Short mmCIF file of C-alpha atoms in Angstrom, two decimals:
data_model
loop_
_atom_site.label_atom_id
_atom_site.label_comp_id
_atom_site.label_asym_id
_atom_site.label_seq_id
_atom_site.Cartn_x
_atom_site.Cartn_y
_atom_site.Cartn_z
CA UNK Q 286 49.17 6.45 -69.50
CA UNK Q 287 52.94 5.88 -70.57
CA UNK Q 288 53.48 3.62 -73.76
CA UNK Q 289 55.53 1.39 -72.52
CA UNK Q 290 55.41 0.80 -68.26
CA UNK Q 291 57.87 -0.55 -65.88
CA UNK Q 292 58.81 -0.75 -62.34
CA UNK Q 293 61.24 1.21 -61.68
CA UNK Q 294 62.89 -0.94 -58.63
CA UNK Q 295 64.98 -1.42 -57.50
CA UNK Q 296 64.42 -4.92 -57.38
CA UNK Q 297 66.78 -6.69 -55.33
CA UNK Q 298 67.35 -10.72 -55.78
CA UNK Q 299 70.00 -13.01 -53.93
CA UNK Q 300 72.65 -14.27 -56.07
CA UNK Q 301 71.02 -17.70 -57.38
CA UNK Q 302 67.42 -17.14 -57.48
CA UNK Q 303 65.24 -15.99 -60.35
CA UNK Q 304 64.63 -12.57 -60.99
CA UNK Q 305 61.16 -10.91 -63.09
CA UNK Q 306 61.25 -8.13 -64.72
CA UNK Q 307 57.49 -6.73 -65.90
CA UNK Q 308 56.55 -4.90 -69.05
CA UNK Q 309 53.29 -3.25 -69.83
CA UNK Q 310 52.75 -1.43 -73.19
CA UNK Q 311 49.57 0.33 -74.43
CA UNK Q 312 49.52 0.08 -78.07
CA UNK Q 313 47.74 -3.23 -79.29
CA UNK Q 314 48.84 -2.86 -82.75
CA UNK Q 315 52.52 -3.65 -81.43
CA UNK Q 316 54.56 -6.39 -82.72
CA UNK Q 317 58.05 -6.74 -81.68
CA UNK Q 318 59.60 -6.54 -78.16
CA UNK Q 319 62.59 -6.09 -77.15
CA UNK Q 320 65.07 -6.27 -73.58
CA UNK Q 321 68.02 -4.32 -73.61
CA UNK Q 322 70.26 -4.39 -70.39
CA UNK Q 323 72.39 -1.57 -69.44
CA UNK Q 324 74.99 -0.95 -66.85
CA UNK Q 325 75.63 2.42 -65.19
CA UNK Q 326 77.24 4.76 -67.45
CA UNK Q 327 77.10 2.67 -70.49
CA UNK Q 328 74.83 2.28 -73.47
CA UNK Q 329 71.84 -0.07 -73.74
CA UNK Q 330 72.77 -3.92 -74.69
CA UNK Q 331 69.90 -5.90 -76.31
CA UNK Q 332 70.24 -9.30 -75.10
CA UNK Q 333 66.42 -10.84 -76.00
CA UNK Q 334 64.14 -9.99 -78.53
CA UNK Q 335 60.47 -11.36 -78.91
CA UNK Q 336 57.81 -11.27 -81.48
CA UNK Q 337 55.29 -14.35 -81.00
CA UNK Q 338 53.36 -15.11 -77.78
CA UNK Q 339 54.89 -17.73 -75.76
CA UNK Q 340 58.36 -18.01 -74.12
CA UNK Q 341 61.84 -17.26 -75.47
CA UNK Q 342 64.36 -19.21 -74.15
CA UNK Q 343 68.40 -18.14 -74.61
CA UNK Q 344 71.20 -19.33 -71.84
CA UNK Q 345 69.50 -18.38 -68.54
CA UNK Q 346 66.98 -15.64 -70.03
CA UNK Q 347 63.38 -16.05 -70.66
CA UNK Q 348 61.52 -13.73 -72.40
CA UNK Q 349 57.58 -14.32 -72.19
CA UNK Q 350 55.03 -12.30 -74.29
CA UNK Q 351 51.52 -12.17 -73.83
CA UNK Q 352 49.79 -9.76 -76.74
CA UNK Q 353 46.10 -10.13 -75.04
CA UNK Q 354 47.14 -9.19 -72.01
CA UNK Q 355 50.24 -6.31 -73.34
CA UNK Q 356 52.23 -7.41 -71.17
CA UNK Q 357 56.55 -8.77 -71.52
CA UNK Q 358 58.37 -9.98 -69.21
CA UNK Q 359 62.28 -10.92 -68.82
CA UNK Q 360 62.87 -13.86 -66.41
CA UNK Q 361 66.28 -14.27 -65.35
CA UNK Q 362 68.02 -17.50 -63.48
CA UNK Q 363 70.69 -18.30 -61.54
CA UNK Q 364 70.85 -14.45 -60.97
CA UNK Q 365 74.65 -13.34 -60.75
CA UNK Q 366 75.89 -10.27 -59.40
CA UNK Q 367 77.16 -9.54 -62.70
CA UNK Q 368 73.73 -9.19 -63.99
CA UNK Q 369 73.03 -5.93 -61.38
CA UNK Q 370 72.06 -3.27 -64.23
CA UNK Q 371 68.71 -1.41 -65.46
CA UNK Q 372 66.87 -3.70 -67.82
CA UNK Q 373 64.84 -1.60 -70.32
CA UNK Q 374 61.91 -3.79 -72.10
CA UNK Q 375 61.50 -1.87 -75.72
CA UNK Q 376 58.72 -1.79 -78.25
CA UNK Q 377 57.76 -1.35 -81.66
CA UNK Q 378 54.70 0.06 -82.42
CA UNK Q 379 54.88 -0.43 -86.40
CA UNK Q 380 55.54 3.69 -86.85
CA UNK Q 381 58.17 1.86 -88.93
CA UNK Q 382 61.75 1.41 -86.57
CA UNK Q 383 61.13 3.81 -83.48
CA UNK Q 384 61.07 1.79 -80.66
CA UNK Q 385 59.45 3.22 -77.37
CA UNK Q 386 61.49 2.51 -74.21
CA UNK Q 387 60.01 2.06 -70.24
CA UNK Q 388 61.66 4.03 -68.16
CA UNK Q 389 63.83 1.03 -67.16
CA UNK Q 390 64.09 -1.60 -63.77
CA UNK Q 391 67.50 -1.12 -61.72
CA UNK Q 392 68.05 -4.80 -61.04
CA UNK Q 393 70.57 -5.96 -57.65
CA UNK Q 394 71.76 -9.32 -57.47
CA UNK Q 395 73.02 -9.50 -53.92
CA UNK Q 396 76.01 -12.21 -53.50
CA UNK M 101 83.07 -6.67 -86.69
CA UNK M 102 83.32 -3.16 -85.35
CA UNK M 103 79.76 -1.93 -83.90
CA UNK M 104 78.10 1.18 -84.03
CA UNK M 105 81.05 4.31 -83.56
CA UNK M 106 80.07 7.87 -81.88
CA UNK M 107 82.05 10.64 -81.70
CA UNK M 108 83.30 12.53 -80.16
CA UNK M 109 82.71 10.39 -77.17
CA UNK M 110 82.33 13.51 -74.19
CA UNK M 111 81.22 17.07 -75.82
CA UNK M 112 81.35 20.35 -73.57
CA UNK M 113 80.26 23.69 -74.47
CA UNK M 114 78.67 26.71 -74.04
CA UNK M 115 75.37 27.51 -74.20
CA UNK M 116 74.65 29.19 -77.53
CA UNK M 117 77.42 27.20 -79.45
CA UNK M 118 76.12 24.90 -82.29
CA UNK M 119 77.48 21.13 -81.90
CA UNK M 120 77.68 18.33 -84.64
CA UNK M 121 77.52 14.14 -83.37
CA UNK M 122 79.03 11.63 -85.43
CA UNK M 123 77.36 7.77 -85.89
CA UNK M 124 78.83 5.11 -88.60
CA UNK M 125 76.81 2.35 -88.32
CA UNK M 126 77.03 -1.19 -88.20
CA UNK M 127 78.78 -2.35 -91.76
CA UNK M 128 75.66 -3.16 -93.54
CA UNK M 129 73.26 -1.77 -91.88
CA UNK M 130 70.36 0.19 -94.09
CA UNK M 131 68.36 1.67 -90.66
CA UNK M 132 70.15 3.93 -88.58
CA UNK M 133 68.41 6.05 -85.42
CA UNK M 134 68.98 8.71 -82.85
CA UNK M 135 67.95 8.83 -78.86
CA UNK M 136 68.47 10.81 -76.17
CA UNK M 137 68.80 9.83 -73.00
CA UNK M 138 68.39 12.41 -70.06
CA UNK M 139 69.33 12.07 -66.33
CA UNK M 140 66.64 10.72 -65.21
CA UNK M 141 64.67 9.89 -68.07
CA UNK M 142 64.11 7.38 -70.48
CA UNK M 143 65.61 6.22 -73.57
CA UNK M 144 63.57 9.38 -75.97
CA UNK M 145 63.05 8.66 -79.74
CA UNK M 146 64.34 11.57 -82.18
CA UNK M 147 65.13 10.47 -86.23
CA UNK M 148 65.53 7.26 -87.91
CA UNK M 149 66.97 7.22 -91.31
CA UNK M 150 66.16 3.71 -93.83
CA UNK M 151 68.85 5.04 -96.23
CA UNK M 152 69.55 8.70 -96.75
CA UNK M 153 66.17 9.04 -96.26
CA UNK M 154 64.35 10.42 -92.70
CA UNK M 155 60.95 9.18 -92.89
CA UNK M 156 60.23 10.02 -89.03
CA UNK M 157 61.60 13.36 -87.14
CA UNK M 158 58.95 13.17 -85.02
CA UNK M 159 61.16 13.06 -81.86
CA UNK M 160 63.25 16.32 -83.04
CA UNK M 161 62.62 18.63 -80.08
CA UNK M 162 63.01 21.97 -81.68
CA UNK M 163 63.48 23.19 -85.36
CA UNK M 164 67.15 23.75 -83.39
CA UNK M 165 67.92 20.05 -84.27
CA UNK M 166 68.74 18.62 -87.55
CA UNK M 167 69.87 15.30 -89.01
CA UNK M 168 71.61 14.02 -92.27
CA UNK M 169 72.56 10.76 -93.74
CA UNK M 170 74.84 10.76 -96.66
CA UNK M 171 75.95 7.58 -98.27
CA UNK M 172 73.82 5.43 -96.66
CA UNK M 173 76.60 4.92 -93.91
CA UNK M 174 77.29 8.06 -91.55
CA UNK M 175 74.64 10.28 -90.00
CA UNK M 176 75.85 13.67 -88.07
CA UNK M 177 73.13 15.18 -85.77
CA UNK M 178 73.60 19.01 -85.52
CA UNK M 179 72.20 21.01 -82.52
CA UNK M 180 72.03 24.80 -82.87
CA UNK M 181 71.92 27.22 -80.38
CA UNK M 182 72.73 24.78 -77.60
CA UNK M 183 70.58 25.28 -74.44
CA UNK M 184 71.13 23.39 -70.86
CA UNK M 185 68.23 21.36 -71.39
CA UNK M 186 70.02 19.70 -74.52
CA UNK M 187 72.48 18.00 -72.13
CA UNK M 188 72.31 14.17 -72.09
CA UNK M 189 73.77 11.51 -73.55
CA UNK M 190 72.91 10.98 -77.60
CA UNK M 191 72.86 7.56 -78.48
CA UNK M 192 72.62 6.10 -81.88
CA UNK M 193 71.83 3.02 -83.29
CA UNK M 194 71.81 1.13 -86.08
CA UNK M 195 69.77 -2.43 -87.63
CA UNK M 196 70.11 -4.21 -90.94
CA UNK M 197 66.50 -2.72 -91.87
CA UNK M 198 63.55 -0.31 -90.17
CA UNK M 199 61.39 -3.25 -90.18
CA UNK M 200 59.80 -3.71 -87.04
CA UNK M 201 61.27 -7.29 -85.97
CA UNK M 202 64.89 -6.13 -87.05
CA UNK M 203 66.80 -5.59 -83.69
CA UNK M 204 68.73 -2.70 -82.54
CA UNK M 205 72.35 -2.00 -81.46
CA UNK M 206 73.63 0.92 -79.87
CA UNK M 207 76.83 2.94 -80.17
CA UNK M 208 78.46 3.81 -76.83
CA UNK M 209 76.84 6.93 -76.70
CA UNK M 210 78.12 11.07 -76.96
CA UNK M 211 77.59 13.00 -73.26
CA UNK M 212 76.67 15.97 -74.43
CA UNK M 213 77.26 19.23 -71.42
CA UNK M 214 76.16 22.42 -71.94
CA UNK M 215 77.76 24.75 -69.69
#
C-alpha cells in the first residue's frame, strides 16, 4: 500500500462547477497535510495547508481533513480553466520535515 | 521577497560525469530539503537539512549522492558518477523550520539529463 494515495485522473470538470480532489494516506500518526498545485513543466505551488479535522476555507478552495478516516480532500469552486494542473495532496508523517507526496490528480477544467 | 533559487536551471551531461545543484533558500528559512521528481513518478524525498545539519538522508539513492549545507543558507547536492536513471528534475525547498506544520515552498526546479 502507497503512503499517500490518489487518483490519478484525469478528472475533467466544466468551467463553473466544483471539482474534488481525494487523498488517502496510511500513516495514523500523521499530522499536517498539505495541497500543492502544479502546472506542466513547473514546480509544485502549495496553495492549502491543513492540520485539524474539519474544513479549511481560503478564496474558492476547501480543504477537508478527516484523521479517523485518513483521508484529505481539496474542493475547488467555480472551477476555471486556469486551474487545469496536477494537484498533489502532501503529508507529514512526523519523521521530522519529509513530506510524502501522492502521485498527483491531472485536473481539466473544460470552458 | 525572492523565493527559493536553483541553479543551474537545465543540466546536460554525460554519463559518468559528476554534477553539483545549487539551492539558496527562502531569506530566513532554518529547514531546507531536496526531491526528485522523475517522468512519471512522484514527488521522491532525498535530504532535509534544519541548519547545517542533515538529520534524514534516508531518500539518498546511492552512496553516489551527497549533500552539504554551509552557513545555514545554501545547500549544493553533488551526484557522482552520473547514470541515466539520475535524470529528472531536482527540486528543492525550503520552510522557516522542519517542524511538521511549517509549510513548504519550492524552487523552480534543476532538469537534470544524462546523456
Amino acid at each position: 500500500q502507497k503512503e499517500v494515495e490518489q487518483n490519478s485522473g484525469p478528472l475533467s470538470v466544466p468551467e463553473g462547477a466544483i471539482a474534488s480532489l481525494n487523498c488517502t494516506y496510511s500513516d495514523r500518526g500523521s499530522q499536517s497535510f498539505f495541497w500543492y498545485r502544479q502546472y506542466s513543466g513547473k514546480s509544485p505551488e502549495l496553495i492549502m495547508f491543513i492540520y485539524s479535522n474539519g474544513d479549511k476555507e481560503d478564496g474558492r478552495f476547501t480543504a477537508q481533513l478527516n484523521k479517523a478516516s485518513q483521508y484529505v480532500s481539496l474542493l475547488i469552486r467555480d472551477s476555471q480553466p486556469s486551474d487545469s494542473a496536477t494537484y498533489l495532496c502532501a503529508v507529514n508523517t512526523n519523521q521530522g520535515g519529509k513530506l510524502i507526496f501522492g502521485q498527483g490528480t491531472e485536473l481539466s477544467v473544460k470552458p | 521577497g525572492a523565493g527559493v533559487s536553483q541553479s543551474p536551471s537545465n543540466k546536460v551531461t554525460e554519463k559518468g560525469k559528476d554534477v553539483e545543484l545549487r539551492c539558496d533558500p527562502i531569506s530566513g528559512h532554518t529547514a531546507l530539503y531536496w526531491y526528485r521528481q522523475s517522468l512519471g513518478q512522484g514527488l521522491e524525498f532525498l535530504i532535509y537539512f534544519q541548519g547545517n545539519s542533515a538529520p534524514d538522508k534516508s531518500g539518498l539513492p546511492s552512496d553516489r549522492f551527497s549533500a552539504e549545507r554551509t552557513g545555514g543558507s545554501v545547500s549544493t547536492l553533488t551526484i557522482q558518477r552520473t547514470q541515466q536513471e539520475d535524470s529528472a528534475v531536482y527540486l528543492c525547498a525550503s520552510s522557516l523550520a522542519s517542524q511538521n506544520n511549517q509549510p513548504q515552498h519550492f524552487g523552480d526546479g534543476t532538469r537534470l539529463s544524462i546523456l
